[in-house]
Structures are given as structure tokens and as C-alpha cells.
PDB file of C-alpha atoms in Angstrom:
ATOM      1  CA  MET A  38       6.803   5.574  27.987  1.00 84.00           C
ATOM      2  CA  SER A  39       8.740   3.134  30.180  1.00 91.00           C
ATOM      3  CA  ALA A  40      10.043   5.898  32.459  1.00 94.00           C
ATOM      4  CA  PHE A  41       6.552   7.401  32.768  1.00 94.00           C
ATOM      5  CA  LEU A  42       5.020   4.043  33.686  1.00 93.00           C
ATOM      6  CA  ASP A  43       7.803   3.256  36.154  1.00 94.00           C
ATOM      7  CA  GLN A  44       7.263   6.628  37.850  1.00 94.00           C
ATOM      8  CA  ALA A  45       3.482   6.133  37.965  1.00 94.00           C
ATOM      9  CA  LEU A  46       3.903   2.648  39.431  1.00 94.00           C
ATOM     10  CA  ALA A  47       6.392   3.940  42.025  1.00 95.00           C
ATOM     11  CA  THR A  48       4.055   6.780  42.993  1.00 95.00           C
ATOM     12  CA  LEU A  49       1.189   4.337  43.419  1.00 94.00           C
ATOM     13  CA  GLY A  50       3.352   1.792  45.230  1.00 93.00           C
ATOM     14  CA  VAL A  51       2.468  -0.869  42.675  1.00 90.00           C
ATOM     15  CA  SER A  52       4.852  -3.380  41.112  1.00 89.00           C
ATOM     16  CA  ARG A  53       5.287  -3.860  37.392  1.00 89.00           C
ATOM     17  CA  ASP A  54       3.686  -7.305  37.798  1.00 85.00           C
ATOM     18  CA  ALA A  55       0.365  -5.593  38.470  1.00 85.00           C
ATOM     19  CA  LEU A  56       0.443  -3.629  35.211  1.00 89.00           C
ATOM     20  CA  PHE A  57      -1.218  -4.960  32.066  1.00 86.00           C
ATOM     21  CA  VAL A  58      -1.185  -3.161  28.723  1.00 87.00           C
ATOM     22  CA  VAL A  59      -3.081  -3.575  25.494  1.00 84.00           C
ATOM     23  CA  PRO A  60      -2.457  -1.668  22.250  1.00 84.00           C
ATOM     24  CA  GLY A  61      -4.788   1.123  21.275  1.00 82.00           C
ATOM     25  CA  ASN A  62      -5.337   2.954  18.007  1.00 82.00           C
ATOM     26  CA  HIS A  63      -2.449   5.298  18.934  1.00 84.00           C
ATOM     27  CA  ASP A  64      -0.083   2.275  18.848  1.00 87.00           C
ATOM     28  CA  VAL A  65      -0.733   1.592  15.166  1.00 87.00           C
ATOM     29  CA  ASP A  66       1.752   2.958  12.637  1.00 90.00           C
ATOM     30  CA  ARG A  67      -0.634   3.787   9.813  1.00 89.00           C
ATOM     31  CA  THR A  68       2.251   4.390   7.400  1.00 89.00           C
ATOM     32  CA  VAL A  69       3.170   0.680   7.489  1.00 91.00           C
ATOM     33  CA  SER A  70       1.413  -1.653   5.035  1.00 91.00           C
ATOM     34  CA  ALA A  71      -1.299   0.857   4.163  1.00 90.00           C
ATOM     35  CA  LYS A  72      -2.383  -1.008   1.017  1.00 92.00           C
ATOM     36  CA  ALA A  73      -2.532  -4.391   2.761  1.00 92.00           C
ATOM     37  CA  TRP A  74      -4.566  -2.778   5.560  1.00 89.00           C
ATOM     38  CA  ARG A  75      -7.026  -1.278   3.064  1.00 88.00           C
ATOM     39  CA  ASP A  76      -7.372  -4.559   1.164  1.00 91.00           C
ATOM     40  CA  LEU A  77      -7.855  -6.607   4.326  1.00 89.00           C
ATOM     41  CA  ARG A  78     -10.295  -4.119   5.805  1.00 85.00           C
ATOM     42  CA  ASP A  79     -12.378  -4.130   2.615  1.00 86.00           C
ATOM     43  CA  ALA A  80     -12.469  -7.936   2.504  1.00 88.00           C
ATOM     44  CA  ALA A  81     -13.021  -8.371   6.264  1.00 83.00           C
ATOM     45  CA  TRP A  82     -16.670  -7.402   6.300  1.00 80.00           C
ATOM     46  CA  ASN A  83     -17.499 -10.129   3.760  1.00 82.00           C
ATOM     47  CA  ASN A  84     -16.189 -13.032   5.859  1.00 83.00           C
ATOM     48  CA  PRO A  85     -15.686 -12.121   9.543  1.00 81.00           C
ATOM     49  CA  THR A  86     -15.690 -15.751  10.729  1.00 82.00           C
ATOM     50  CA  GLY A  87     -13.090 -16.794   8.172  1.00 84.00           C
ATOM     51  CA  LEU A  88     -11.047 -13.744   9.100  1.00 83.00           C
ATOM     52  CA  SER A  89     -11.151 -14.651  12.796  1.00 80.00           C
ATOM     53  CA  LYS A  90      -9.963 -18.199  12.169  1.00 82.00           C
ATOM     54  CA  TRP A  91      -7.204 -16.969   9.868  1.00 84.00           C
ATOM     55  CA  LEU A  92      -5.906 -14.414  12.359  1.00 77.00           C
ATOM     56  CA  VAL A  93      -5.279 -17.133  14.951  1.00 74.00           C
ATOM     57  CA  GLY A  94      -3.354 -19.332  12.549  1.00 77.00           C
ATOM     58  CA  GLY A  95      -5.871 -20.814  10.142  1.00 82.00           C
ATOM     59  CA  LYS A  96      -5.815 -20.717   6.382  1.00 88.00           C
ATOM     60  CA  ALA A  97      -6.451 -17.452   4.536  1.00 90.00           C
ATOM     61  CA  PRO A  98     -10.137 -17.324   3.531  1.00 90.00           C
ATOM     62  CA  PHE A  99     -11.215 -17.062  -0.087  1.00 88.00           C
ATOM     63  CA  GLY A 100     -10.527 -13.556  -1.394  1.00 88.00           C
ATOM     64  CA  PHE A 101      -7.741 -12.818   1.109  1.00 91.00           C
ATOM     65  CA  LYS A 102      -4.017 -12.777   0.386  1.00 93.00           C
ATOM     66  CA  ALA A 103      -1.944 -14.781   2.856  1.00 90.00           C
ATOM     67  CA  THR A 104       0.519 -11.875   3.202  1.00 92.00           C
ATOM     68  CA  TRP A 105      -2.089  -9.417   4.495  1.00 91.00           C
ATOM     69  CA  ARG A 106      -2.191 -10.752   8.075  1.00 87.00           C
ATOM     70  CA  ASP A 107       1.486 -10.254   8.852  1.00 87.00           C
ATOM     71  CA  ALA A 108       1.544  -6.949   6.983  1.00 90.00           C
ATOM     72  CA  VAL A 109      -1.373  -5.533   8.992  1.00 88.00           C
ATOM     73  CA  LEU A 110      -0.099  -6.864  12.333  1.00 86.00           C
ATOM     74  CA  ALA A 111       3.333  -5.351  11.564  1.00 90.00           C
ATOM     75  CA  ARG A 112       1.712  -1.934  12.029  1.00 91.00           C
ATOM     76  CA  GLN A 113       1.895  -2.564  15.810  1.00 88.00           C
ATOM     77  CA  GLN A 114       5.455  -3.904  15.809  1.00 89.00           C
ATOM     78  CA  ALA A 115       6.862  -0.966  17.767  1.00 90.00           C
ATOM     79  CA  PHE A 116       4.313  -1.546  20.540  1.00 89.00           C
ATOM     80  CA  GLN A 117       5.032  -5.291  20.614  1.00 85.00           C
ATOM     81  CA  ASP A 118       8.795  -4.666  20.737  1.00 88.00           C
ATOM     82  CA  TRP A 119       8.379  -2.212  23.626  1.00 90.00           C
ATOM     83  CA  LYS A 120       6.058  -4.581  25.486  1.00 88.00           C
ATOM     84  CA  CYS A 121       8.485  -7.504  25.184  1.00 86.00           C
ATOM     85  CA  SER A 122      11.372  -5.419  26.504  1.00 88.00           C
ATOM     86  CA  TYR A 123       9.387  -3.701  29.283  1.00 91.00           C
ATOM     87  CA  PHE A 124       7.917  -6.935  30.618  1.00 87.00           C
ATOM     88  CA  LEU A 125      11.003  -9.048  29.935  1.00 82.00           C
ATOM     89  CA  GLY A 126      10.672 -12.325  31.779  1.00 67.00           C
ATOM     90  CA  ARG A 127       6.976 -11.905  32.599  1.00 66.00           C
ATOM     91  CA  ILE A 128       5.608 -12.625  29.164  1.00 61.00           C
ATOM     92  CA  ALA A 129       6.840 -14.837  26.409  1.00 52.00           C
ATOM     93  CA  VAL A 130       7.392 -13.397  22.982  1.00 49.00           C
ATOM     94  CA  PRO A 131       3.821 -12.860  21.793  1.00 51.00           C
ATOM     95  CA  SER A 132       2.484 -14.615  18.750  1.00 53.00           C
ATOM     96  CA  ARG A 133       1.783 -12.174  15.949  1.00 50.00           C
ATOM     97  CA  MET A 134      -1.459 -14.058  15.354  1.00 48.00           C
ATOM     98  CA  MET A 135      -2.869 -13.329  18.794  1.00 63.00           C
ATOM     99  CA  LEU A 136      -5.220 -10.435  19.244  1.00 74.00           C
ATOM    100  CA  GLY A 137      -5.678 -10.844  22.937  1.00 75.00           C
ATOM    101  CA  GLU A 138      -4.199 -12.193  26.151  1.00 77.00           C
ATOM    102  CA  ARG A 139      -5.519 -13.912  29.227  1.00 80.00           C
ATOM    103  CA  HIS A 140      -3.837 -13.538  32.607  1.00 81.00           C
ATOM    104  CA  SER A 141      -4.932 -15.569  35.620  1.00 85.00           C
ATOM    105  CA  PHE A 142      -3.804 -14.704  39.132  1.00 84.00           C
ATOM    106  CA  THR A 143      -5.039 -14.497  42.708  1.00 87.00           C
ATOM    107  CA  CYS A 144      -5.598 -11.249  44.580  1.00 83.00           C
ATOM    108  CA  ASN A 145      -6.392 -11.436  48.310  1.00 88.00           C
ATOM    109  CA  GLY A 146      -7.379 -15.074  47.834  1.00 92.00           C
ATOM    110  CA  ILE A 147      -9.761 -14.283  44.977  1.00 92.00           C
ATOM    111  CA  PRO A 148      -9.040 -15.847  41.571  1.00 92.00           C
ATOM    112  CA  ILE A 149      -8.898 -13.212  38.836  1.00 89.00           C
ATOM    113  CA  HIS A 150      -8.987 -13.839  35.095  1.00 87.00           C
ATOM    114  CA  LEU A 151      -8.037 -10.733  33.144  1.00 85.00           C
ATOM    115  CA  ILE A 152      -8.779 -10.624  29.427  1.00 83.00           C
ATOM    116  CA  LEU A 153      -6.997  -8.039  27.261  1.00 82.00           C
ATOM    117  CA  LEU A 154      -8.432  -7.608  23.760  1.00 80.00           C
ATOM    118  CA  ASP A 155      -6.662  -5.704  21.010  1.00 80.00           C
ATOM    119  CA  SER A 156      -9.440  -3.755  19.324  1.00 77.00           C
ATOM    120  CA  ALA A 157      -6.979  -1.553  17.415  1.00 77.00           C
ATOM    121  CA  TRP A 158      -5.452  -4.161  15.074  1.00 77.00           C
ATOM    122  CA  LEU A 159      -7.539  -2.947  12.134  1.00 76.00           C
ATOM    123  CA  ALA A 160      -7.431   0.749  13.065  1.00 77.00           C
ATOM    124  CA  GLY A 161      -7.559   2.980  10.047  1.00 73.00           C
ATOM    125  CA  ASP A 162      -7.028   6.654   9.587  1.00 62.00           C
ATOM    126  CA  ARG A 163      -8.818   9.030  11.899  1.00 58.00           C
ATOM    127  CA  SER A 164     -11.642   9.598   9.424  1.00 57.00           C
ATOM    128  CA  GLU A 165     -12.476   5.898   9.068  1.00 53.00           C
ATOM    129  CA  GLU A 166     -15.849   4.750  10.307  1.00 46.00           C
ATOM    130  CA  HIS A 167     -14.509   1.260  11.183  1.00 49.00           C
ATOM    131  CA  THR A 168     -11.481   1.950  13.347  1.00 46.00           C
ATOM    132  CA  SER A 169     -11.667  -1.111  15.562  1.00 50.00           C
ATOM    133  CA  GLU A 170     -12.980  -4.613  15.336  1.00 52.00           C
ATOM    134  CA  LEU A 171     -13.250  -7.460  17.807  1.00 51.00           C
ATOM    135  CA  GLN A 172     -13.448 -10.783  16.034  1.00 50.00           C
ATOM    136  CA  SER A 173     -15.264 -13.926  17.167  1.00 50.00           C
ATOM    137  CA  ARG A 174     -11.977 -15.658  18.054  1.00 48.00           C
ATOM    138  CA  GLN A 175     -11.227 -12.834  20.477  1.00 48.00           C
ATOM    139  CA  TYR A 176     -14.653 -13.342  22.014  1.00 44.00           C
ATOM    140  CA  LEU A 177     -13.862 -17.034  22.453  1.00 43.00           C
ATOM    141  CA  VAL A 178     -10.800 -16.106  24.507  1.00 42.00           C
ATOM    142  CA  CYS A 179     -13.181 -14.560  27.038  1.00 43.00           C
ATOM    143  CA  ARG A 180     -15.183 -17.744  27.327  1.00 42.00           C
ATOM    144  CA  LEU A 181     -12.187 -19.983  28.207  1.00 41.00           C
TER     145      LEU A 181
END
């Protein structure tokens, strides 16, 4: 992937600093923590606000196991590892509790605020009806 992106950037005459990536459902290893994913997914619809607060570092809501968060987020570990190495120096090691990023920069004198939201964190198998979910805490990132 790195070589492909480098070639695309070179062809376009764009630096790596102008590239932003966010994980998609194809970046989720569905073989990792399948039971924790199922349990969290089933409980998520009962308390979406509690889930949102928990995912950004709060306490696990009633009915949730504290281990589920890290187990489910570990399904994207390969993507996070690649991202940290590809953008070495540009981004700090991401928090495993963050489901989005905000980048602020200026382009031709115009301030830009770019919001990247990970809608794939709860991606299930291809037959699942609920394959992505944006939580209220992610929405709050947009309002900052």
C-alpha cells in the first residue's frame, strides 16, 4: 500500500503531508476478537451514549465488559501500525480510544479543518446490517 500511495502522490505532484487516511471496513480483521465484537455490537444499541463516552476513555457502561473496547479496536491494529510507520513524524502514536482525527492547516491563505471519522470500528461480517456506526463523541469532534 505504501508504494502504491507514494507512486500516486508522485504522479499527482503532491507531498505526503497532503494525504490523510481513515480506516474503512476493509481495514478490519474480522478474525480478531470476534466474540468481543459480537457482544459489544449487541450491547451497543441499548446504550449508544454510554458507549460513546466509554470509547473515548470513560468508564464501561452497565452491561459492557471493560475488555471489549480494546479487543474490538485491536481488529484495526494492522492499519494503525501501517499508518504510524507511513506518517512517521507527522502524527503521534494514536490513542486506541480515538475514533476520529482533526487536522487544521492553511491552504492558499484559507484555514481548513479536516475531520476524519472512523465509521468502520464496529464493522461486522459482510452480511451484517449494522456494519458501521458513528457515535455521538465522534460527532462532537466535528463541532470543536
